[in-house]
Coordinates of C-alpha atoms and ligand atoms in Angstrom, one line a residue:
Chain A
X468 CA -66.1 -186.8 -179.1
X469 CA -63.5 -186.0 -181.8
X470 CA -64.4 -188.6 -184.9
X471 CA -65.6 -186.6 -188.0
X472 CA -61.7 -185.1 -187.8
X473 CA -59.4 -186.2 -189.8
X474 CA -55.7 -187.7 -188.4
X475 CA -54.1 -184.4 -187.4
X476 CA -50.9 -183.8 -188.9
X477 CA -47.2 -184.0 -186.9
X478 CA -47.2 -180.2 -187.3
X479 CA -50.5 -179.9 -185.3
X480 CA -49.7 -182.3 -182.9
X481 CA -46.5 -180.4 -182.3
X482 CA -48.4 -177.3 -182.6
X483 CA -50.4 -178.7 -179.5
X484 CA -47.9 -179.5 -177.9
X485 CA -46.3 -176.6 -177.5
X486 CA -49.8 -174.5 -176.2
X487 CA -48.8 -177.0 -173.3
X488 CA -51.2 -180.1 -174.1
X489 CA -49.8 -183.3 -173.3
X490 CA -52.1 -185.5 -174.5
X491 CA -51.4 -183.8 -178.6
X492 CA -47.3 -184.5 -177.8
X493 CA -48.7 -188.3 -176.1
X494 CA -49.9 -188.6 -180.2
X495 CA -47.3 -187.8 -180.8
X496 CA -44.2 -190.1 -179.1
X497 CA -46.7 -193.2 -180.3
X498 CA -47.1 -192.3 -183.9
X499 CA -43.0 -191.9 -184.1
X500 CA -41.8 -194.5 -180.7
X501 CA -41.3 -197.6 -182.8
X502 CA -39.5 -196.0 -185.6
X503 CA -36.9 -194.1 -182.6
X504 CA -36.8 -197.2 -181.2
X505 CA -35.4 -199.1 -183.7
X506 CA -32.8 -196.7 -184.6
X507 CA -31.5 -196.4 -181.2
X508 CA -32.0 -200.3 -180.8
X509 CA -29.5 -200.5 -183.7
X510 CA -27.2 -198.4 -182.2
X511 CA -27.7 -198.6 -178.5
X512 CA -25.5 -202.0 -176.9
X513 CA -28.7 -202.8 -175.2
X514 CA -32.7 -202.4 -175.0
X515 CA -31.7 -200.5 -171.6
X516 CA -29.4 -197.7 -173.3
X517 CA -31.8 -198.4 -175.9
X518 CA -35.2 -196.6 -173.8
X519 CA -32.7 -194.1 -172.1
X520 CA -31.9 -192.8 -176.2
X521 CA -35.4 -192.7 -176.4
X522 CA -36.5 -191.0 -173.4
X523 CA -33.9 -189.0 -174.2
X524 CA -35.0 -187.9 -177.4
X525 CA -38.3 -187.5 -176.6
X526 CA -37.6 -184.9 -173.4
X527 CA -35.4 -183.0 -176.3
X528 CA -37.6 -182.8 -178.5
X529 CA -40.8 -181.9 -176.2
X530 CA -37.9 -178.9 -175.4
X531 CA -37.5 -178.6 -179.1
X532 CA -40.3 -177.4 -180.2
X533 CA -41.2 -174.7 -178.3
X534 CA -38.2 -173.5 -179.3
X535 CA -37.8 -174.0 -183.6
X536 CA -40.8 -174.3 -186.3
X537 CA -39.9 -177.8 -187.2
X538 CA -40.5 -178.1 -190.9
X539 CA -39.7 -181.8 -191.6
X540 CA -40.5 -183.7 -188.6
X541 CA -38.7 -187.4 -188.6
X542 CA -35.6 -185.8 -190.2
X543 CA -35.6 -183.5 -186.8
X544 CA -36.2 -187.1 -184.3
X545 CA -34.1 -188.9 -186.2
X546 CA -31.3 -185.8 -185.4
X547 CA -32.3 -185.5 -181.9
X548 CA -32.2 -189.7 -181.5
X549 CA -27.7 -189.3 -183.1
X550 CA -27.9 -186.4 -181.0
X551 CA -28.7 -188.6 -177.5
X552 CA -26.7 -191.9 -178.3
X553 CA -23.3 -189.4 -178.8
X554 CA -24.4 -188.1 -175.4
X555 CA -24.4 -191.5 -174.0
X556 CA -21.6 -192.8 -175.3
X557 CA -19.7 -189.9 -174.6
X558 CA -21.3 -190.4 -170.7
X559 CA -19.9 -193.8 -171.1
X560 CA -16.0 -193.0 -171.2
X561 CA -16.2 -190.2 -168.9
X562 CA -18.1 -192.4 -166.1
X563 CA -16.2 -195.3 -164.6
X564 CA -19.2 -196.5 -163.2
X565 CA -21.2 -196.8 -166.3
X566 CA -18.6 -198.9 -168.1
X567 CA -18.0 -202.3 -168.1
X568 CA -16.7 -203.0 -164.8
X569 CA -12.7 -203.0 -162.9
X570 CA -13.2 -206.8 -161.6
X571 CA -13.9 -207.8 -165.4
X572 CA -11.5 -205.9 -166.4
X573 CA -8.6 -207.3 -163.8
X574 CA -10.3 -211.0 -165.4
X575 CA -9.6 -210.6 -168.7
X576 CA -6.6 -209.1 -167.8
X577 CA -5.1 -212.1 -166.4
X578 CA -6.0 -211.1 -162.5
X579 CA -6.1 -214.7 -159.8
X580 CA -5.0 -216.7 -163.2
X581 CA -2.2 -218.4 -161.9
X582 CA -1.0 -219.2 -164.9
X583 CA -0.5 -215.9 -165.8
X584 CA 2.5 -215.1 -164.9
X585 CA 5.4 -212.0 -165.2
X586 CA 7.7 -214.4 -166.6
X587 CA 5.6 -215.9 -169.2
X588 CA 4.7 -212.1 -170.6
X589 CA 8.1 -211.0 -170.6
X590 CA 8.7 -213.7 -172.6
X591 CA 6.6 -213.1 -174.9
X592 CA 6.8 -209.3 -174.9
X593 CA 10.3 -210.1 -176.9
X594 CA 8.7 -210.9 -179.8
X595 CA 8.3 -206.8 -180.3
X596 CA 5.4 -206.8 -183.2
X597 CA 3.5 -208.6 -179.8
X598 CA 3.3 -205.4 -177.7
X599 CA 2.4 -203.9 -181.5
X600 CA -0.8 -206.4 -182.3
X601 CA -2.3 -205.8 -179.0
X602 CA -1.9 -201.8 -179.5
X603 CA -3.3 -202.0 -182.3
X604 CA -6.3 -204.2 -181.3
X605 CA -7.6 -201.6 -178.4
X606 CA -10.1 -198.8 -179.8
X607 CA -10.1 -196.0 -180.9
X608 CA -9.6 -194.2 -176.9
X609 CA -7.8 -197.2 -175.4
X610 CA -5.0 -196.5 -177.5
X611 CA -5.4 -192.4 -177.5
X612 CA -4.7 -192.5 -173.9
X613 CA -2.1 -194.7 -174.1
X614 CA -0.4 -192.7 -176.7
X615 CA -0.8 -189.7 -175.2
X616 CA 0.6 -190.4 -171.5
X617 CA 3.3 -193.8 -172.4
X618 CA 4.3 -193.3 -175.4
X619 CA 4.1 -189.7 -176.2
X620 CA 4.7 -189.0 -172.7
X621 CA 2.3 -186.0 -172.0
X622 CA 2.0 -185.7 -168.6
X623 CA -1.7 -185.9 -166.3
X624 CA -2.5 -182.6 -166.8
X625 CA -1.7 -182.5 -170.3
X626 CA -3.1 -185.5 -171.7
X627 CA -6.7 -184.7 -169.7
X628 CA -6.6 -181.8 -171.9
X629 CA -5.8 -182.5 -174.7
X630 CA -8.8 -185.2 -174.6
X631 CA -10.7 -183.0 -172.5
X632 CA -11.8 -184.2 -169.4
X633 CA -10.7 -183.5 -165.6
X634 CA -7.6 -185.8 -164.7
X635 CA -9.8 -188.3 -162.5
X636 CA -11.5 -189.3 -165.6
X637 CA -8.6 -189.0 -167.4
X638 CA -6.3 -191.4 -164.7
X639 CA -9.7 -193.7 -164.6
X640 CA -9.3 -194.1 -168.3
X641 CA -6.1 -194.7 -168.2
X642 CA -5.8 -197.5 -166.2
X643 CA -9.2 -199.4 -167.7
X644 CA -6.7 -198.8 -171.1
X645 CA -4.0 -200.7 -169.4
X646 CA -5.8 -203.5 -167.7
X647 CA -7.3 -203.6 -171.8
X648 CA -3.6 -203.7 -173.7
X649 CA -2.4 -206.0 -170.8
X650 CA -5.7 -208.4 -171.9
X651 CA -5.0 -208.2 -175.6
X652 CA -1.1 -209.1 -174.8
X653 CA -2.6 -212.2 -172.9
X654 CA -4.3 -213.3 -175.2
X655 CA -1.5 -212.9 -177.6
X656 CA 0.0 -215.8 -175.2
X657 CA 1.8 -218.6 -177.0
X658 CA -0.3 -220.5 -176.0
X659 CA -3.3 -218.8 -175.7
X660 CA -3.5 -217.0 -172.3
X661 CA -4.5 -220.4 -170.7
X662 CA -3.1 -224.0 -170.2
Chain B
X170 CA -7.7 -213.9 -150.5
X171 CA -10.9 -215.0 -149.0
X172 CA -9.9 -214.0 -145.4
X173 CA -12.2 -212.0 -143.2
X174 CA -9.7 -209.1 -142.6
X175 CA -8.1 -208.6 -146.1
X176 CA -4.4 -208.3 -145.6
X177 CA -3.2 -204.6 -145.6
X178 CA -7.4 -204.0 -144.8
X179 CA -7.4 -203.4 -148.0
X180 CA -9.8 -206.5 -150.7
X181 CA -7.8 -206.7 -153.7
X182 CA -10.4 -205.7 -156.0
X183 CA -9.8 -202.5 -154.5
X184 CA -6.0 -203.4 -154.9
X185 CA -6.3 -203.9 -158.7
X186 CA -8.8 -200.3 -158.7
X187 CA -5.2 -198.9 -157.7
X188 CA -3.0 -200.5 -159.3
X189 CA -2.1 -197.6 -161.9
X190 CA -1.9 -194.6 -159.5
X191 CA 0.0 -196.6 -157.3
X192 CA 2.7 -197.3 -159.9
X193 CA 2.1 -193.9 -161.1
X194 CA 3.3 -192.8 -157.3
X195 CA 0.0 -191.0 -157.4
X196 CA -0.5 -192.8 -153.8
X197 CA 0.0 -191.5 -150.7
X198 CA 2.4 -192.7 -147.9
X199 CA -0.6 -194.2 -146.3
X200 CA -1.9 -195.4 -149.4
X201 CA 1.0 -197.1 -150.6
X202 CA 2.1 -199.1 -147.3
X203 CA -1.5 -200.6 -147.5
X204 CA -0.9 -202.0 -150.9
X205 CA 1.9 -202.9 -150.0
X206 CA 0.9 -204.7 -147.1
X207 CA -1.3 -207.1 -149.3
X208 CA 0.8 -207.7 -152.0
X209 CA 3.0 -209.2 -150.0
X210 CA 0.3 -211.7 -148.6
X211 CA -1.7 -212.2 -151.6
X212 CA -0.1 -214.2 -154.6
X213 CA -2.5 -212.5 -156.4
X214 CA -2.0 -209.0 -156.7
X215 CA 1.9 -210.4 -156.4
X216 CA 1.6 -211.9 -159.7
X217 CA -0.9 -209.7 -161.3
X218 CA 1.4 -206.6 -160.3
X219 CA 4.4 -207.8 -161.9
X220 CA 2.2 -208.7 -165.1
X221 CA 0.9 -204.9 -165.1
X222 CA 4.2 -203.6 -164.2
X223 CA 5.7 -205.8 -167.2
X224 CA 3.3 -204.7 -169.7
X225 CA 3.6 -201.2 -168.5
X226 CA 7.9 -201.5 -168.7
X227 CA 7.5 -202.9 -172.7
X228 CA 5.3 -199.9 -173.3
X229 CA 7.9 -197.4 -172.1
X230 CA 10.8 -199.5 -173.6
X231 CA 8.8 -199.2 -177.3
X232 CA 8.9 -195.2 -176.3
X233 CA 12.4 -195.6 -176.4
X234 CA 13.5 -197.8 -179.0
X235 CA 11.4 -196.6 -181.7
X236 CA 10.0 -193.1 -181.0
X237 CA 7.2 -193.7 -183.9
X238 CA 5.9 -196.1 -182.2
X239 CA 1.7 -195.5 -181.6
X240 CA 2.5 -191.9 -183.6
X241 CA 0.6 -192.0 -186.4
X242 CA 2.5 -190.3 -189.7
X243 CA 3.5 -187.1 -189.5
Ligands
ZN895 ZN1 -4.8 -210.1 -153.6

């Protein structure tokens, strides 16, 4: 029993991990889990996402520990966690199934709302500032694809190339951005979108 | 529409999913026909299709009337 041993340092635990000692890595994880989870939770949308980031972080740390000498453990770990968060956000943008469902986007845009008529939209849009305000309310990724495709009139292939995604991914993003734009216009209809 | 066999063999959610492709002319003749058959008898899809193309039409009008719309300063 290692009762006389002092607590191993992070560096020692990592060094043992590199030699294949998974229990050492387990101790390392236990030591840093709370802080990293707090960080991931603050920057993720929910607990599931945070847990996913955490797992990704420790997996990359396990691999990375073999590849390089780690000098300052905590900054190193938080850098890995930050990259894991970024990867997760990118996956989200590119993978429609992980994003908000089309049904809920459609509902927000007024699908199945008998009061959301083309006539009301057309009348409201005669006020030029309304469309501007709706565009401004979109997040950057949505506004970007709309500006490139609708206003700058790039082709589908050109837009996809600028965004660095496949044509299919671009189409999916564009469709969702259009639905969100309709939802933003609907929210600005003179009597509030719903009667 | 809650019919057992939805019009055009499509559900509203499928029409909704393909609305952009439909309006952008990206579908096959068969796919277009199915959507058109559905929309003819579905008030929800008719109305929403109208809303969607109204907003897009207005957006395209913007690019004709104001070249700076949505554009960052150069
Ligand atoms: Zn329908």
